[in-house]
Structure formats: structure tokens, C-alpha cells
Coordinates of N, CA and C in Angstrom, one line a residue:
X253 N 98.2 95.4 109.6 CA 99.5 94.9 109.4 C 100.9 94.6 109.6
X254 N 101.8 94.3 110.7 CA 102.7 94.3 111.1 C 103.8 93.2 110.5
X255 N 105.3 93.7 110.7 CA 105.8 92.4 110.4 C 106.5 92.2 108.9
X256 N 105.8 93.2 108.1 CA 106.3 93.7 106.9 C 107.8 94.5 106.5
X257 N 108.5 94.1 105.8 CA 109.9 95.3 105.4 C 109.8 95.3 104.4
X258 N 110.3 96.6 103.5 CA 110.6 96.2 102.4 C 112.1 96.8 102.2
X259 N 113.2 96.1 101.7 CA 114.5 96.1 101.5 C 114.7 96.6 100.4
X260 N 115.1 97.9 99.8 CA 115.4 99.0 98.6 C 116.6 100.3 99.0
X261 N 117.0 100.0 97.8 CA 117.5 101.2 97.3 C 117.0 102.6 96.9
X262 N 117.8 103.6 96.9 CA 117.1 104.9 96.3 C 117.4 104.9 94.8
X263 N 116.0 105.4 94.0 CA 116.6 105.8 92.4 C 116.9 104.5 91.9
X264 N 116.4 103.2 92.3 CA 116.8 102.1 91.4 C 115.4 101.3 90.8
X265 N 115.0 100.3 90.7 CA 113.8 99.6 90.6 C 113.1 99.3 91.5
X266 N 114.2 99.2 92.8 CA 113.0 99.0 94.2 C 112.1 100.1 94.5
X267 N 112.7 101.0 93.9 CA 111.3 102.6 93.9 C 110.0 102.0 93.3
X268 N 110.4 101.4 92.5 CA 109.2 101.0 91.4 C 107.9 100.4 92.9
X269 N 109.0 99.0 93.7 CA 108.3 98.3 95.1 C 107.9 99.5 96.1
X270 N 108.5 100.4 96.0 CA 108.6 101.7 97.1 C 107.1 102.7 96.7
X271 N 106.7 102.9 95.5 CA 105.7 103.4 95.6 C 104.2 103.2 95.6
X272 N 104.6 101.1 94.8 CA 103.5 101.0 94.9 C 103.2 100.2 96.2
X273 N 103.9 100.2 97.4 CA 103.6 100.0 99.1 C 102.9 101.2 99.5
X274 N 103.7 102.0 98.9 CA 103.3 103.3 100.0 C 101.5 103.7 99.3
X275 N 101.6 103.2 98.2 CA 100.4 103.1 97.2 C 98.8 102.6 97.9
X276 N 99.6 101.2 98.4 CA 98.6 100.4 98.7 C 98.1 100.7 100.4
X277 N 98.7 101.5 101.1 CA 98.3 101.6 102.6 C 98.4 100.8 103.4
X278 N 98.9 99.6 102.7 CA 99.7 98.3 103.9 C 100.7 99.1 104.8
X279 N 100.5 99.4 106.6 CA 101.9 99.4 107.0 C 102.8 98.7 106.6
X280 N 104.2 99.4 106.3 CA 105.7 98.4 106.5 C 106.8 98.8 106.7
X281 N 107.8 98.3 107.3 CA 108.9 98.9 107.9 C 109.7 99.2 106.4
X282 N 110.1 100.6 105.9 CA 111.6 100.5 105.0 C 112.6 100.5 105.2
X283 N 113.4 99.8 104.2 CA 115.3 99.8 104.9 C 115.4 99.8 103.4
X284 N 116.4 100.9 103.6 CA 117.5 101.4 102.6 C 119.0 100.9 102.5
X285 N 119.3 100.2 101.6 CA 120.3 99.7 101.3 C 121.0 100.8 100.2
X286 N 122.1 100.8 100.2 CA 123.1 101.8 99.6 C 123.9 100.4 98.2
X287 N 123.6 100.6 97.1 CA 124.2 99.9 96.0 C 125.8 100.1 95.9
X288 N 125.6 101.4 95.8 CA 127.2 102.2 96.1 C 128.2 101.6 96.7
X289 N 127.4 101.6 98.1 CA 128.5 101.2 99.1 C 128.3 99.7 98.7
X290 N 127.8 99.5 98.1 CA 128.0 97.3 97.9 C 127.1 96.8 99.1
X291 N 126.1 97.0 99.9 CA 125.1 96.5 101.1 C 124.6 95.5 100.6
X292 N 124.3 95.3 99.2 CA 123.6 94.2 98.5 C 124.4 93.4 98.7
X293 N 125.5 93.2 98.9 CA 126.9 91.6 98.7 C 127.2 91.7 99.7
X294 N 127.0 91.9 100.9 CA 127.2 92.1 102.3 C 126.3 90.7 102.6
X295 N 126.6 90.2 104.1 CA 126.2 88.9 104.0 C 124.9 89.3 104.9
X296 N 124.9 90.2 105.6 CA 123.8 90.6 106.4 C 122.2 90.6 105.0
X297 N 122.8 91.2 104.0 CA 121.5 91.3 103.1 C 121.5 90.2 102.1
X298 N 122.5 89.4 102.1 CA 122.9 88.3 101.5 C 122.0 86.8 101.9
X299 N 121.4 87.2 103.5 CA 120.8 86.4 104.7 C 119.6 87.0 103.8
X300 N 119.2 88.0 104.1 CA 117.5 88.4 103.2 C 117.2 87.4 101.9
X301 N 118.2 88.0 101.1 CA 118.0 88.0 99.5 C 118.6 87.3 99.1
X302 N 119.5 86.2 98.6 CA 120.8 85.4 98.0 C 121.1 85.6 96.4
X303 N 119.6 86.7 96.5 CA 119.6 87.2 94.9 C 121.5 88.0 94.8
X304 N 121.5 88.9 96.2 CA 121.9 90.3 96.2 C 121.0 91.1 95.1
X305 N 120.2 91.1 95.4 CA 119.3 92.6 94.3 C 118.1 93.4 95.2
X306 N 118.1 94.3 94.8 CA 116.3 94.8 95.6 C 115.5 95.2 93.9
X307 N 114.2 94.8 94.3 CA 114.0 95.2 96.2 C 113.8 94.5 96.7
X308 N 113.4 93.5 97.9 CA 112.9 92.3 98.5 C 112.1 92.4 99.9
X309 N 110.3 91.6 99.9 CA 110.1 91.8 100.5 C 109.5 90.5 101.6
X310 N 110.2 91.3 103.1 CA 110.3 90.0 104.3 C 109.0 90.3 104.4
X311 N 107.9 89.2 104.9 CA 106.4 88.9 105.6 C 107.1 88.6 107.1
X312 N 105.4 88.3 107.1 CA 105.6 88.6 109.0 C 106.1 87.0 109.4
X313 N 105.9 86.0 108.1 CA 106.2 84.5 108.7 C 107.9 84.2 108.4
X314 N 108.3 85.2 108.1 CA 109.9 84.8 107.4 C 110.0 84.7 105.9
X315 N 109.1 85.0 104.8 CA 108.8 84.5 103.5 C 109.5 86.3 103.0
X316 N 110.6 85.6 102.2 CA 110.6 86.9 102.0 C 110.4 86.5 100.2
X317 N 110.4 87.8 99.7 CA 109.8 87.3 97.8 C 110.6 88.9 97.6
X318 N 110.9 88.3 96.5 CA 111.6 89.0 95.3 C 110.9 88.9 93.8
X319 N 111.4 89.7 93.2 CA 111.1 90.3 92.2 C 109.9 91.0 91.8
X320 N 109.8 92.4 91.4 CA 108.8 93.6 91.4 C 107.8 93.0 91.3
X321 N 107.4 92.4 89.9 CA 105.5 91.7 89.7 C 105.2 91.0 90.7
X322 N 106.1 90.0 91.6 CA 105.1 89.7 92.8 C 105.4 90.3 93.5
X323 N 106.2 91.3 94.2 CA 106.1 92.0 95.1 C 105.0 93.0 95.0
X324 N 104.6 93.2 94.2 CA 103.8 94.3 93.5 C 102.5 93.7 93.3
X325 N 102.3 92.3 92.9 CA 100.7 91.6 93.2 C 100.5 91.6 94.5
X326 N 101.4 90.8 95.5 CA 101.6 90.9 96.9 C 100.7 92.3 97.6
X327 N 101.2 93.1 97.7 CA 100.7 94.8 97.4 C 99.5 94.6 97.7
X328 N 99.2 94.2 96.3 CA 97.4 94.4 95.6 C 97.0 93.1 96.9
X329 N 97.0 92.0 96.7 CA 96.5 91.2 97.4 C 96.0 91.7 99.1
X330 N 97.2 92.0 99.6 CA 96.7 92.7 100.7 C 96.4 93.7 100.8
X331 N 96.0 94.5 99.6 CA 94.9 95.7 100.1 C 94.5 96.2 99.0
X332 N 93.3 95.3 98.6 CA 92.1 95.0 97.4 C 91.7 96.2 97.5
X333 N 91.2 97.2 98.3 CA 90.7 98.5 98.0 C 91.7 98.7 97.5
X334 N 92.7 98.6 97.3 CA 93.7 99.8 97.0 C 93.3 100.4 95.2
X335 N 92.5 99.6 94.7 CA 93.1 99.9 92.9 C 94.0 99.2 92.5
X336 N 95.0 98.7 93.5 CA 96.3 98.4 92.4 C 96.2 97.5 91.4
X337 N 95.3 96.6 91.6 CA 94.8 95.6 91.1 C 93.0 95.3 90.5
X338 N 92.6 95.8 89.5 CA 91.2 95.6 89.4 C 90.5 94.2 90.3
X339 N 89.4 94.4 90.9 CA 89.1 93.1 91.0 C 88.2 91.8 90.3
X340 N 87.5 92.8 89.3 CA 86.9 91.9 87.6 C 87.9 91.0 87.6
X341 N 87.6 89.6 87.7 CA 88.6 88.6 86.9 C 89.9 89.0 85.7
X342 N 88.7 89.5 84.8 CA 88.9 89.6 83.1 C 90.1 90.3 83.1
X343 N 89.7 91.7 84.6 CA 90.6 92.6 84.4 C 91.9 93.0 85.1
X344 N 91.9 91.8 86.3 CA 93.0 91.5 86.7 C 94.0 90.6 86.2
X345 N 93.2 89.7 85.3 CA 94.0 89.1 84.6 C 94.9 89.7 83.7
X346 N 95.0 90.9 83.1 CA 95.1 91.5 82.0 C 96.0 92.5 82.8
X347 N 95.8 92.9 84.4 CA 96.9 93.8 84.9 C 98.0 92.9 85.3
X348 N 98.0 91.4 85.3 CA 99.0 91.0 85.8 C 100.0 90.2 84.3
X349 N 99.8 91.0 83.3 CA 99.7 90.4 81.8 C 100.8 91.4 81.8
X350 N 100.2 92.9 82.0 CA 101.1 94.1 81.8 C 102.3 94.2 83.2
X351 N 101.8 93.6 84.0 CA 102.9 93.8 84.8 C 104.6 92.9 84.2
X352 N 103.8 91.8 84.1 CA 104.9 90.8 83.7 C 105.5 91.4 82.5
X353 N 104.8 92.2 81.6 CA 105.5 92.8 80.1 C 106.2 93.9 80.6
X354 N 105.7 94.7 81.7 CA 106.7 96.0 81.7 C 108.2 95.5 82.3
X355 N 107.6 94.0 83.5 CA 109.3 93.6 83.7 C 110.4 93.6 82.8
X356 N 109.4 92.4 82.2 CA 110.6 92.4 80.8 C 110.9 92.8 80.2
X357 N 110.4 93.8 79.5 CA 111.0 95.2 78.7 C 111.5 96.0 79.7
X358 N 111.4 96.3 81.2 CA 112.7 96.7 81.6 C 114.1 95.8 81.7
X359 N 113.4 94.4 81.5 CA 114.8 93.9 82.1 C 115.7 93.6 80.7
X360 N 114.8 92.9 79.4 CA 115.2 93.1 78.5 C 116.4 94.4 77.5
X361 N 115.3 95.6 77.8 CA 115.8 96.6 76.8 C 116.1 97.7 77.6
X362 N 115.5 98.1 79.1 CA 115.9 98.7 79.5 C 117.6 99.1 80.1
X363 N 117.6 98.0 81.1 CA 118.6 97.1 81.8 C 120.0 97.2 80.6
X364 N 119.4 96.7 79.9 CA 120.4 96.7 78.9 C 121.0 98.0 78.5
X365 N 120.1 99.4 78.2 CA 120.5 101.0 78.2 C 121.4 101.0 79.3
X366 N 121.3 100.7 80.3 CA 121.9 100.8 81.7 C 123.7 100.6 81.7
X367 N 123.7 99.3 81.5 CA 124.9 98.5 81.9 C 125.4 97.6 80.5
X368 N 125.2 98.3 79.9 CA 125.6 97.2 78.1 C 127.2 96.6 77.9
X369 N 127.9 97.2 79.1 CA 129.2 96.8 79.3 C 129.3 95.7 79.8
X370 N 128.2 95.4 81.1 CA 128.4 93.8 81.4 C 127.6 92.7 81.0
X371 N 126.9 93.1 79.5 CA 126.7 92.4 78.8 C 127.3 92.0 77.7
X372 N 128.7 92.7 77.6 CA 129.7 92.6 76.7 C 131.3 91.9 77.2
X373 N 131.0 92.1 78.9 CA 132.6 91.7 79.2 C 133.2 92.4 78.8
X374 N 132.8 94.0 79.1 CA 133.9 95.0 78.7 C 134.1 95.4 77.7
X375 N 133.7 94.5 76.6 CA 134.2 95.3 74.7 C 133.7 95.9 74.7
X376 N 133.9 97.4 74.9 CA 133.5 98.6 74.3 C 132.5 98.6 72.9
X377 N 133.7 97.8 72.2 CA 132.7 98.6 70.9 C 131.2 97.6 70.8
X378 N 131.3 96.3 71.4 CA 130.1 95.8 71.3 C 129.0 96.5 72.2
X379 N 129.3 96.8 73.4 CA 129.0 98.1 74.1 C 127.5 98.7 73.7
X380 N 128.7 99.4 72.7 CA 128.0 100.7 72.0 C 127.1 100.1 70.7
X381 N 127.4 99.1 70.3 CA 125.9 98.8 68.7 C 124.9 97.8 70.4
X382 N 125.1 97.2 71.6 CA 124.4 96.7 72.1 C 123.4 97.8 72.8
X383 N 123.7 99.0 73.0 CA 122.8 99.8 74.1 C 122.2 100.6 72.9
X384 N 122.6 100.9 71.6 CA 122.1 101.5 70.4 C 120.8 100.9 70.3
X385 N 120.7 99.1 70.0 CA 119.9 98.5 69.8 C 119.0 98.7 70.2
X386 N 119.1 98.7 71.8 CA 118.8 98.6 73.0 C 117.5 100.3 72.7
X387 N 117.8 100.9 73.0 CA 117.8 102.1 73.3 C 116.1 102.5 71.9
X388 N 116.4 101.2 70.9 CA 115.4 101.5 70.0 C 114.1 100.4 70.4
X389 N 114.8 100.2 71.4 CA 113.8 99.1 71.5 C 113.0 99.2 72.5
X390 N 113.2 100.2 73.6 CA 113.0 101.0 74.5 C 111.9 102.2 74.1
X391 N 112.5 102.3 73.0 CA 111.3 103.8 72.6 C 110.2 102.7 71.7
X392 N 110.3 101.4 71.1 CA 108.5 101.0 70.7 C 108.2 100.3 71.8
X393 N 108.6 100.0 72.9 CA 108.0 99.9 73.7 C 107.4 100.7 74.3
X394 N 108.1 101.7 74.5 CA 106.8 103.1 75.2 C 106.4 103.5 74.2
X395 N 106.4 103.6 72.6 CA 105.7 103.8 72.0 C 103.9 102.4 72.2
X396 N 104.5 101.5 72.6 CA 103.3 100.3 72.8 C 102.7 100.9 73.7
X397 N 102.8 100.8 74.5 CA 102.8 101.0 75.8 C 101.5 102.8 75.5
X398 N 102.5 103.4 74.9 CA 101.1 104.7 74.6 C 99.5 104.1 73.8
X399 N 99.8 104.0 72.9 CA 99.0 103.6 72.2 C 98.0 102.3 72.9
X400 N 98.1 101.5 73.4 CA 97.2 101.1 74.7 C 96.7 101.9 76.0
X401 N 97.6 102.7 76.3 CA 97.0 104.2 76.8 C 95.8 104.7 76.3
X402 N 96.1 105.3 75.1 CA 94.7 105.8 74.3 C 93.7 104.5 73.8
X403 N 94.3 103.8 73.7 CA 93.1 102.6 73.6 C 92.2 103.1 74.7
X404 N 92.6 102.5 76.0 CA 91.4 102.1 76.7 C 91.6 103.3 77.8
X405 N 91.2 104.7 77.0 CA 90.6 105.9 77.6 C 91.5 106.5 78.8
X406 N 92.9 106.6 78.4 CA 93.8 106.8 79.9 C 94.2 106.3 80.8
X407 N 94.8 105.6 80.8 CA 94.5 103.9 81.6 C 95.0 102.7 81.4
X408 N 96.2 102.1 81.2 CA 96.6 100.6 80.5 C 94.8 99.7 80.9
X409 N 94.4 99.7 81.6 CA 93.2 98.5 82.1 C 91.9 99.4 82.1
X410 N 92.0 100.8 81.3 CA 90.8 101.5 81.6 C 90.0 101.8 82.5
X411 N 90.9 101.9 84.0 CA 90.2 102.2 85.0 C 90.4 104.1 85.5
X412 N 89.4 104.2 85.8 CA 89.3 105.6 86.0 C 90.7 106.6 87.4
X413 N 91.3 105.4 88.0 CA 92.6 106.1 88.2 C 94.0 105.0 88.4
X414 N 94.9 104.7 88.0 CA 96.2 104.6 87.2 C 96.0 103.3 88.9
X415 N 96.5 102.5 88.1 CA 96.6 101.1 88.7 C 98.3 100.9 88.7
X416 N 98.5 99.3 89.4 CA 99.8 99.5 89.7 C 100.2 99.5 88.0
X417 N 100.1 98.4 87.4 CA 100.5 98.4 85.5 C 101.5 99.9 85.7
X418 N 100.0 100.7 85.6 CA 100.4 102.1 85.2 C 101.2 102.8 85.9
X419 N 101.6 102.3 87.3 CA 103.2 103.2 88.0 C 104.5 102.1 87.5
X420 N 104.1 101.0 87.1 CA 105.2 100.6 86.9 C 105.4 101.5 84.7
X421 N 104.7 101.2 83.9 CA 105.4 102.1 83.0 C 105.4 103.6 82.7
X422 N 104.9 103.9 83.7 CA 105.2 105.5 84.3 C 106.8 105.0 84.5
X423 N 107.4 104.0 85.8 CA 108.8 104.0 85.8 C 109.2 103.9 84.5
X424 N 108.8 103.5 83.7 CA 109.4 102.7 82.5 C 110.3 104.3 81.7
X425 N 109.1 104.8 81.9 CA 108.8 106.4 81.2 C 109.8 107.5 81.4
X426 N 110.3 107.5 83.1 CA 110.5 107.6 84.0 C 112.2 107.6 83.2
X427 N 112.7 106.5 83.1 CA 113.7 106.0 82.3 C 114.6 107.0 81.1
X428 N 113.0 107.5 79.9 CA 113.8 107.8 79.3 C 114.1 109.4 79.6
X429 N 114.2 109.6 80.8 CA 115.0 111.4 80.2 C 116.4 110.9 81.1
X430 N 116.5 110.1 81.3 CA 118.1 108.8 82.3 C 118.5 108.7 80.8
X431 N 117.7 108.4 79.8 CA 118.6 108.1 78.5 C 118.5 108.6 77.7
X432 N 118.4 110.0 77.8 CA 117.8 110.6 76.3 C 116.5 110.5 75.6
X433 N 115.4 109.9 75.6 CA 115.0 109.3 74.7 C 113.8 110.3 75.1
X434 N 113.9 111.1 73.8 CA 112.2 112.0 73.7 C 111.0 111.2 73.4
X435 N 110.4 111.6 74.1 CA 109.1 111.2 74.0 C 108.4 112.0 74.4
X436 N 108.2 113.0 73.9 CA 107.7 114.2 73.8 C 105.7 113.9 72.9
X437 N 106.4 113.4 72.0 CA 105.5 112.3 71.0 C 104.1 111.9 71.5
X438 N 104.5 110.7 72.6 CA 104.0 110.2 73.0 C 103.0 110.6 74.6
X439 N 101.9 111.3 73.5 CA 101.1 112.2 74.7 C 100.4 111.3 75.7
X440 N 99.7 110.4 75.8 CA 99.2 109.5 76.3 C 100.3 108.9 77.5
X441 N 101.3 108.7 77.6 CA 102.0 108.1 78.2 C 102.3 109.6 79.0
X442 N 103.0 110.0 78.7 CA 103.7 111.6 79.5 C 102.4 112.2 80.5
X443 N 101.1 112.0 79.6 CA 100.0 112.4 80.7 C 99.5 111.5 81.5
X444 N 100.1 110.4 81.7 CA 100.0 108.8 82.9 C 101.0 109.4 83.2
X445 N 102.0 109.4 83.3 CA 103.1 109.5 84.2 C 102.6 110.5 85.5
X446 N 102.4 112.1 84.6 CA 102.3 113.2 85.1 C 100.7 113.1 86.4
X447 N 99.8 112.2 85.8 CA 98.9 111.7 87.0 C 99.5 110.3 87.9
X448 N 100.2 109.6 87.8 CA 100.8 108.4 88.5 C 101.9 109.6 89.2
X449 N 102.4 110.6 88.8 CA 103.4 111.1 90.3 C 103.0 111.9 90.7
X450 N 101.5 112.4 91.1 CA 100.5 113.1 91.4 C 99.9 112.4 92.9
X451 N 99.4 111.1 92.2 CA 99.2 110.3 92.9 C 99.8 111.0 94.9
X452 N 99.2 110.2 95.8 CA 99.3 110.8 97.6 C 100.7 110.2 97.7
X453 N 100.8 109.0 97.3 CA 101.2 107.7 97.8 C 102.7 107.6 96.8
X454 N 102.2 107.7 95.7 CA 103.3 107.8 94.7 C 104.2 109.3 95.5
X455 N 103.8 109.9 96.1 CA 104.6 111.4 96.0 C 105.2 111.5 96.9
X456 N 104.8 111.0 97.9 CA 105.1 110.2 99.6 C 106.5 109.9 99.7
X457 N 106.7 108.4 98.4 CA 107.8 107.8 98.1 C 108.4 108.3 98.0
X458 N 108.3 108.9 97.1 CA 109.9 109.7 96.2 C 109.9 111.0 96.9
X459 N 109.3 111.9 97.9 CA 109.9 112.2 99.1 C 110.8 112.2 99.6
X460 N 110.2 110.5 100.8 CA 111.4 109.9 101.1 C 112.2 109.6 100.5
X461 N 112.7 108.8 99.3 CA 113.5 108.7 98.3 C 114.8 109.9 97.9
X462 N 114.1 110.8 98.0 CA 115.0 112.1 97.8 C 115.1 113.0 99.3
X463 N 114.6 112.7 100.2 CA 115.3 112.7 101.7 C 116.3 111.7 102.0
X464 N 116.6 110.2 102.2 CA 117.4 109.5 102.0 C 118.6 109.7 101.4
X465 N 118.5 110.4 99.7 CA 119.9 110.7 99.0 C 120.4 110.0 98.1

């Protein structure tokens, strides 16, 4: 398959899409833009994704797909043998459910920790309250994921190898370090994060992001 382009920025929510794309084995062109430099607001990128966000997936027919769950599902559909989503209908729909939950949690809780001032129109006192509440919800969400992993034998869907929802949850777990959230007691989650990090596709994606700087 040719003509597939993934637009992303290093060490952002787009990193997740990059990891999944790499795991899928589907050939794609990788285009990094700099959010710090404001590339996402430039006309050239807005012509691709008017939302001015990453990631964005440009398909051979010109279709542009945004939002991480949709991009992840596209790669899973394009590479059914990759194991990103199970083929069994019941497990597959549960995988999509987990993708939706992770995305909702990222937007509702984690993003509020990283940018509370944006949510309070610059009110620093209110931002402090918002961030504190969001941190508690992040911890609760990660504990919920940890319990699900334990219940299903090491992965969210009970699969032998980590699937796309596991990669997404591992990304959320990775945010804990930036937020100084102690998750050392969440043994199932931390073990899964280690397994995901060791996946060849994930490791290759991270190496490219580090090299990009």
C-alpha cells in the first residue's frame, strides 16, 4: 500500500498513532511538524487538517482521517494480521470500546492536567483547582485500567500480545511520569507498559521520535 501519510509531532498524542502505525506493518510516509513552531496553524497544514491538530492520516484517495481512535482502527483494518484488534467480533467490539474510553480519559482528565490555564481562561487560582481534581481522576482512570488488565490475564482484551487498546493505555500510563503521579502500586499496568515498550514496532517509532528531537 502506498500513498498513506501520517502527520504527527514528536512526543504528543500523535506519538500513539505513530506507534500503532509502526506496529501494523502498513507502509506509510511519516511527516513530523512542530507544534512549538506553530506548524499546525500554518495554511499548508490547515489545508490537510482544518482542526489544526495532530495526528492526521492522509489516505491514497485524498481522504484525511483525524482523531486517534479512528486512525488506530484504520491501521487495524488495513492490517488484520497485526493483532491490533482481535478478529473475534465480541473481542473486537470490546477493543473499540477500550479505545473510546482511553481517548475520552485522555481528553477529559489528562489534557486538563497539562493545560489547566486554557480551561480557565488564564485564571491561575481556578487552574490550580482544575489540575488537582484532574490529577485525581487520572489516577482513578489508571487504577481502573490496572484492574481490567489483572482481570483479563495481562492485557485489556485477554490477548497473548498487547493490542491497540493496550498501546493506548500504556501511553496514558506514560503520562504519569510527566505528571509526577506515583503508579508504582499499579503492577499490572506497569508490567503492560514494559511489554508495550518492548514491541519492535513501538520501539522503532520511539527511536524515530527521539532522533527527530
